Each structure stands twice: as C-alpha cells, then as structure tokens.
Amino acid sequence: MTKSWSMPPGKAQRVRPGFDLAAVDASSTPGWEHGRSSAESKLEADGNRLSEVQERLYAHGRTGGSRAVLLVLQGMDTAGKGGIVRHVLGMVDPQGVQLHSFGVPTERERSQHYLQRIREALPAGGRIGVFDRSHYEDVLVVRVNELVPREVWEPRYDEINAFEREVVDSGTVIVKVMLHISQQEQKARLRERLERPDKYWKFNPKDVDERAKWPAYQEAYQAVLDRTSTEHAPWHVVPADSKWYARLAVGALVLAAVESLDLDWPPADFDVEAETARLDAQPF
Ligand code: AMP
Ligand code: MG
C-alpha cells in the first residue's frame, strides 16, 4: 500500500502572510511521516498519475487548448533544482515538458526589459513549463549584489505580481517553489563537488562568494515571499536538505496543479463511425 500525506504539500508549505523563512527547518519533512523508502514508492505512484494527466494536457494543447502549468523553481546554489527536473519531470513524456534555465542575462537580454526573456519562455498550451531560476533572480541576485539601484528593483515585486496575473488569466497555473536548504547542507554539497571529479563540472567558484552573502540572500528571499505570494500565484517553501522529500513534495505540487485543470480527452473532430467504416472498407 502506498502511504499518504498527513497534510498535502499544497497546504503544508504554502506561504501565507506572516510566513517566516528563518523558522523553517530545512531538514524537516512536513506532512510526510513515513520516511524515505515509502516516499520513493509514493513518488513512483505519483509519477504514473502525473504521466497520465500530462498526456491529457498534451492532447488538449494539440487540439488548440490554451491551458498550461508553469513550475517556477528557485533556491540557493545546490538546492536541488536540477534533481527535481530529472526525477520529477523525468517521469513524464519529454514532449510535453518545456524546460528553461535562466542564467546571467546575455548582452541581448540585458538590453531589453527583464521580463522579456521570461515571456518568450512561457509554456505553450498543453505543456508543463519548468523554470530553473526565473524572473525572481531580478529581485534576488540583482538585489543582493546591487546590480541595479534600489529604485530599479523595488517596483519589480508589484510588476511581477501583475505579470503573473496576466499569465494566470491566459490559462496557466503557476506553481512557485523555493527549495530551502540549510547553510551546512549547502557546504556539504559544495564540498562534494570539490571532492568528486565527476562533479567538478557543477562547481563554480562564484558559488563560494555567493554563499558568503547567505544572510542577504535569506532577506531577499523573505522579501520575495512577503511580497509575491499571491492568491493567483502562491509560493511554496519546500525543505530540501532531504532530496527525496523535496522531490516527493514538488511532484505532489505539480500533480495537483495538472489535476486541477480537470481536463477530459479532447472529443473527436471527425465522425468516428464514418471513419471506422471507411477504414474497414479498405481491402488491405
Ligand atoms: P546556474 O543556475 O548554476 O546555472 O547559475 C546561473 C547563474 O545565473 C546564477 O548564479 C544566477 O544567480 C545567475 N542569474 C540568473 N538570472 C540572473 C539575472 N537576472 N541577473 C543576474 N544573474 C542572474
Ligand atoms: Mg550553479
């Protein structure tokens, strides 16, 4: 028997007014009391369901439907964003997934409005879009490193809320997830990248500099959670020191989002009986 949540992640981790990031224990597993191996079985079961509803969503898109899901992943370096993509979205047909990773803006991107590259990457109807980092970097790394003055980043929170409103109104369900790791866990994960030649490629010396600004990042994340966790696009803070837990929780959030669309299989836009007769009439 697959075990279940005592409280679903959509509830347990949803960011509401008064939310305090500092009070979240990154090693906790809220809503899940059955440990790791049960979590892995549950994720597999969820994956099967996700794959089924995702096919329905894809069929909806192929027949002109405009509904979509957008998973926005944020978190400090090593928080496990890539693992979520592999282990959670890896369970569905890659055709139906539209993944975008947002790095340091290119020269072209810098010359345009910061939301422009985001707009261009929004999922088409029928897709599950995944943002590995997002427009939130424009109020996180940008704020912490003062890449633009406060007068420029300050109005962005409201602008982001209005932008997401537009996206939701166009038929996309937005699932925003902050993968929350502890400082100690991040150190261990960065050390591992330095100890294993098969992980060197993931190491970026800049990550050590960013790590030194931990309190400023936590403050910037708190501001994001305070100011952009809206009714139409709420944040979820997922404790991520246990990778298995983070994957299970994000899988559940994505599954709930796709299920919330409540899509049926698209009806035939042809005469089923007539087509069957025509096919059967062929002699070979
Ligand atoms: P990674 O996710 O490891 O590939 O790293 C991507 C890097 O790009 C991170 O250090 C981000 O902080 C940085 N980045 C992403 N978006 C922006 C942005 N809008 N402005 C500046 N840096 C960014
Ligand atoms: Mg990195």
Coordinates of C-alpha atoms and ligand atoms in Angstrom, one line a residue:
M1 CA 0.0 0.0 0.0
T2 CA 1.3 3.4 -0.9
K3 CA 1.5 5.7 2.2
S4 CA 0.0 9.1 2.0
W5 CA 0.5 12.7 3.3
S6 CA -0.8 13.7 6.7
M7 CA -1.2 17.2 5.1
P8 CA -0.7 17.7 1.4
P9 CA 2.2 20.0 0.4
G10 CA -0.2 22.4 -1.2
K11 CA -1.3 23.2 2.3
A12 CA 1.7 22.4 4.5
Q13 CA 4.1 24.6 2.5
R14 CA 2.0 27.3 1.2
V15 CA 3.4 30.8 2.0
R16 CA 0.8 32.9 3.8
P17 CA 1.0 36.4 5.3
G18 CA 3.4 36.4 8.3
F19 CA 5.4 33.5 6.9
D20 CA 8.9 33.4 8.5
L21 CA 11.6 31.7 6.4
A22 CA 14.1 31.6 9.2
A23 CA 11.6 29.4 11.2
V24 CA 11.6 26.7 8.6
D25 CA 13.8 23.7 9.4
A26 CA 15.4 22.7 6.1
S27 CA 15.8 19.2 7.3
S28 CA 12.2 18.7 8.2
T29 CA 9.7 16.7 6.1
P30 CA 6.4 18.4 6.9
G31 CA 3.3 16.4 6.1
W32 CA 5.3 13.2 5.5
E33 CA 5.9 10.9 8.4
H34 CA 6.8 7.6 6.7
G35 CA 10.5 8.1 5.8
R36 CA 12.4 7.7 2.7
S37 CA 11.6 4.4 1.1
S38 CA 7.9 4.9 1.4
A39 CA 8.4 8.4 -0.2
E40 CA 10.2 6.8 -3.1
S41 CA 7.3 4.4 -3.7
K42 CA 4.8 7.2 -3.4
L43 CA 6.8 9.4 -5.9
E44 CA 6.7 6.5 -8.4
A45 CA 2.9 6.2 -8.0
D46 CA 2.5 9.9 -8.3
G47 CA 4.7 9.8 -11.4
N48 CA 2.4 7.3 -13.0
R49 CA -0.6 9.5 -12.4
L50 CA 1.3 12.6 -13.5
S51 CA 2.2 10.9 -16.7
E52 CA -1.5 10.1 -17.3
V53 CA -2.9 13.6 -16.7
Q54 CA 0.1 15.1 -18.5
E55 CA -0.9 13.2 -21.7
R56 CA -4.4 14.6 -21.4
L57 CA -3.0 18.1 -21.0
Y58 CA -0.8 17.5 -24.1
A59 CA -3.8 16.2 -26.1
H60 CA -5.6 19.4 -25.0
G61 CA -2.8 21.5 -26.3
R62 CA -2.6 19.6 -29.6
T63 CA -6.3 20.3 -30.2
G64 CA -5.9 24.0 -29.7
G65 CA -6.3 24.3 -25.9
S66 CA -4.5 27.0 -24.0
R67 CA -4.3 25.6 -20.5
A68 CA -0.7 25.0 -19.2
V69 CA 1.2 24.6 -16.0
L70 CA 4.3 26.5 -15.1
L71 CA 6.7 25.3 -12.3
V72 CA 9.0 28.1 -11.1
L73 CA 12.0 26.7 -9.2
Q74 CA 14.1 28.9 -7.0
G75 CA 16.7 28.1 -4.4
M76 CA 20.3 28.8 -3.3
D77 CA 23.0 27.0 -5.3
T78 CA 23.0 23.2 -4.8
A79 CA 19.4 23.3 -3.5
G80 CA 18.5 20.6 -6.0
K81 CA 16.7 22.3 -8.8
G82 CA 18.3 20.0 -11.4
G83 CA 17.4 16.9 -9.5
I84 CA 13.8 18.0 -9.4
V85 CA 13.8 18.3 -13.2
R86 CA 15.4 14.9 -13.6
H87 CA 13.4 13.0 -11.0
V88 CA 10.0 14.7 -11.1
L89 CA 9.6 15.9 -14.7
G90 CA 11.7 13.0 -15.9
M91 CA 8.6 10.8 -15.2
V92 CA 6.6 12.3 -18.0
D93 CA 6.8 12.4 -21.8
P94 CA 9.6 14.9 -22.6
Q95 CA 7.5 16.2 -25.5
G96 CA 5.1 17.7 -23.0
V97 CA 7.7 19.5 -20.9
Q98 CA 9.3 22.8 -21.8
L99 CA 12.3 23.5 -19.7
H100 CA 14.2 26.8 -19.4
S101 CA 17.2 27.6 -17.3
F102 CA 17.9 31.2 -16.7
G103 CA 21.5 32.3 -16.2
V104 CA 23.3 35.6 -16.2
P105 CA 21.5 37.6 -18.9
T106 CA 23.2 37.8 -22.2
E107 CA 24.0 41.1 -23.8
R108 CA 20.8 41.0 -25.9
E109 CA 18.8 40.1 -22.8
R110 CA 20.3 42.9 -20.8
S111 CA 19.3 45.4 -23.5
Q112 CA 15.6 44.6 -23.1
H113 CA 13.1 44.5 -20.2
Y114 CA 13.9 41.8 -17.7
L115 CA 10.6 40.1 -18.2
Q116 CA 11.1 39.8 -21.9
R117 CA 13.1 36.6 -21.8
I118 CA 10.6 35.2 -19.4
R119 CA 7.7 35.9 -21.6
E120 CA 9.5 34.3 -24.5
A121 CA 9.9 31.1 -22.4
L122 CA 6.3 30.8 -21.2
P123 CA 4.8 27.3 -21.8
A124 CA 2.6 26.9 -24.9
G125 CA -0.9 25.5 -24.4
G126 CA -0.8 21.8 -23.3
R127 CA 2.8 22.0 -21.8
I128 CA 4.3 21.8 -18.4
G129 CA 6.8 24.6 -18.4
V130 CA 9.7 24.5 -15.9
F131 CA 11.8 27.5 -15.0
D132 CA 15.1 26.6 -13.4
R133 CA 15.6 30.1 -11.9
S134 CA 13.3 32.8 -13.2
H135 CA 12.3 36.5 -13.1
Y136 CA 12.8 36.2 -9.4
E137 CA 16.6 36.4 -9.9
D138 CA 15.9 40.0 -10.8
V139 CA 14.9 40.7 -7.2
L140 CA 17.4 38.1 -5.6
V141 CA 20.9 38.1 -7.1
V142 CA 20.2 41.5 -8.5
R143 CA 19.2 42.9 -5.2
V144 CA 21.9 41.2 -3.1
N145 CA 24.7 42.3 -5.5
E146 CA 23.2 45.7 -6.2
L147 CA 23.4 45.0 -9.9
V148 CA 20.9 47.8 -10.3
P149 CA 19.9 50.5 -7.8
R150 CA 17.1 50.0 -5.3
E151 CA 14.8 52.4 -7.2
V152 CA 15.0 50.0 -10.1
W153 CA 14.4 46.7 -8.3
E154 CA 12.0 48.0 -5.7
P155 CA 9.0 48.3 -8.1
R156 CA 9.7 44.9 -9.6
Y157 CA 7.7 43.0 -6.9
D158 CA 4.4 44.7 -8.0
E159 CA 5.4 44.4 -11.6
I160 CA 6.0 40.6 -11.2
N161 CA 2.6 40.2 -9.5
A162 CA 0.9 41.9 -12.4
F163 CA 2.8 39.9 -14.9
E164 CA 1.9 36.6 -13.2
R165 CA -1.8 37.7 -13.0
E166 CA -1.7 38.1 -16.8
V167 CA -0.1 34.6 -17.2
V168 CA -2.7 33.0 -14.9
D169 CA -5.5 34.8 -16.8
S170 CA -4.3 33.3 -20.0
G171 CA -4.9 29.9 -18.6
T172 CA -1.6 28.8 -17.0
V173 CA -1.5 27.5 -13.4
I174 CA 1.7 28.8 -11.8
V175 CA 3.4 26.7 -9.1
K176 CA 6.2 28.6 -7.4
V177 CA 8.6 26.6 -5.3
M178 CA 11.6 27.7 -3.2
L179 CA 13.8 24.8 -2.4
H180 CA 15.1 25.6 1.1
I181 CA 18.4 24.2 2.2
S182 CA 20.5 24.9 5.3
Q183 CA 23.9 26.6 5.2
Q184 CA 25.5 23.4 6.5
E185 CA 23.9 21.2 3.8
Q186 CA 25.0 23.7 1.1
K187 CA 28.6 23.5 2.4
A188 CA 28.5 19.7 2.3
R189 CA 27.1 19.7 -1.3
L190 CA 29.7 22.2 -2.5
R191 CA 32.4 20.2 -0.8
E192 CA 31.2 17.1 -2.6
R193 CA 31.6 18.9 -5.9
L194 CA 35.2 19.6 -5.0
E195 CA 35.9 16.1 -3.9
R196 CA 34.5 14.2 -6.8
P197 CA 35.9 14.6 -10.3
D198 CA 32.5 13.7 -11.8
K199 CA 31.1 16.7 -10.0
Y200 CA 33.8 19.3 -10.8
W201 CA 31.7 20.5 -13.8
K202 CA 28.9 21.6 -11.4
F203 CA 31.3 23.7 -9.3
N204 CA 31.5 27.4 -9.9
P205 CA 34.0 29.3 -7.7
K206 CA 31.4 32.2 -7.7
D207 CA 29.1 29.9 -5.7
V208 CA 31.5 30.3 -2.7
D209 CA 31.3 34.1 -3.0
E210 CA 27.5 34.0 -3.1
R211 CA 27.5 31.6 -0.1
A212 CA 29.3 34.3 1.9
K213 CA 26.2 36.5 1.4
W214 CA 23.8 34.0 3.0
P215 CA 22.0 36.4 5.3
A216 CA 21.5 38.9 2.5
Y217 CA 20.0 36.2 0.3
Q218 CA 17.7 35.0 3.1
E219 CA 16.5 38.5 3.5
A220 CA 15.9 38.9 -0.3
Y221 CA 14.0 35.6 -0.3
Q222 CA 11.9 36.7 2.6
A223 CA 11.0 39.8 0.7
V224 CA 10.0 37.7 -2.3
L225 CA 7.8 35.5 -0.1
D226 CA 6.3 38.5 1.6
R227 CA 5.5 40.4 -1.5
T228 CA 4.8 38.0 -4.3
S229 CA 3.0 35.1 -2.6
T230 CA -0.4 36.0 -4.1
E231 CA -3.7 34.2 -4.3
H232 CA -3.2 33.7 -8.0
A233 CA 0.4 32.5 -7.7
P234 CA 1.3 31.5 -4.2
W235 CA 4.8 30.4 -3.1
H236 CA 5.6 27.1 -1.5
V237 CA 8.7 26.7 0.6
V238 CA 9.9 23.1 0.4
P239 CA 12.5 22.0 2.9
A240 CA 15.2 20.4 0.7
D241 CA 18.0 19.1 2.9
S242 CA 16.5 15.7 2.2
K243 CA 16.4 15.4 -1.6
W244 CA 13.9 12.6 -1.5
Y245 CA 11.5 14.7 0.4
A246 CA 11.9 17.7 -1.9
R247 CA 11.2 15.6 -4.9
L248 CA 8.2 14.0 -3.4
A249 CA 6.7 17.3 -2.3
V250 CA 7.4 19.1 -5.7
G251 CA 6.0 16.0 -7.5
A252 CA 2.8 16.3 -5.4
L253 CA 2.5 20.0 -6.2
V254 CA 2.9 19.6 -9.9
L255 CA 0.5 16.6 -9.9
A256 CA -2.1 18.7 -8.0
A257 CA -1.7 21.6 -10.5
V258 CA -2.2 19.4 -13.6
E259 CA -5.1 17.6 -11.9
S260 CA -6.7 21.0 -11.0
L261 CA -7.2 21.6 -14.8
D262 CA -9.6 18.7 -14.7
L263 CA -9.2 18.1 -18.4
D264 CA -11.1 15.4 -20.4
W265 CA -9.8 13.8 -23.5
P266 CA -10.5 16.0 -26.5
P267 CA -13.6 14.9 -28.4
A268 CA -13.1 13.7 -32.0
D269 CA -13.4 16.4 -34.6
F270 CA -14.4 13.8 -37.2
D271 CA -17.2 11.3 -37.5
V272 CA -15.9 8.2 -35.6
E273 CA -18.4 5.8 -37.2
A274 CA -17.9 7.1 -40.7
E275 CA -14.1 6.9 -40.3
T276 CA -14.3 3.3 -38.9
A277 CA -16.4 2.3 -41.9
R278 CA -14.0 3.9 -44.3
L279 CA -11.1 2.1 -42.7
D280 CA -12.8 -1.2 -42.6
A281 CA -13.8 -0.8 -46.3
Q282 CA -10.2 -0.9 -47.4
P283 CA -9.4 -4.3 -48.7
F284 CA -5.8 -4.5 -47.2
Ligands
AMP1 P1 23.2 28.0 -12.5 O1 21.8 28.0 -12.1 O2 24.1 27.3 -11.6 O3 23.4 27.6 -13.9 O4 23.7 29.5 -12.4 C1 23.1 30.6 -13.1 C2 23.6 31.9 -12.5 O5 23.0 32.9 -13.2 C3 23.3 32.1 -11.1 O6 24.4 32.5 -10.4 C4 22.3 33.2 -11.1 O7 22.3 34.0 -9.9 C5 22.6 33.9 -12.3 N1 21.5 34.7 -12.8 C6 20.3 34.2 -13.2 N2 19.4 35.2 -13.5 C7 20.1 36.4 -13.4 C8 19.8 37.7 -13.5 N3 18.6 38.1 -14.0 N4 20.8 38.6 -13.3 C9 22.0 38.2 -12.8 N5 22.4 36.9 -12.7 C10 21.4 36.0 -12.9
MG2 MG 25.3 26.7 -10.1

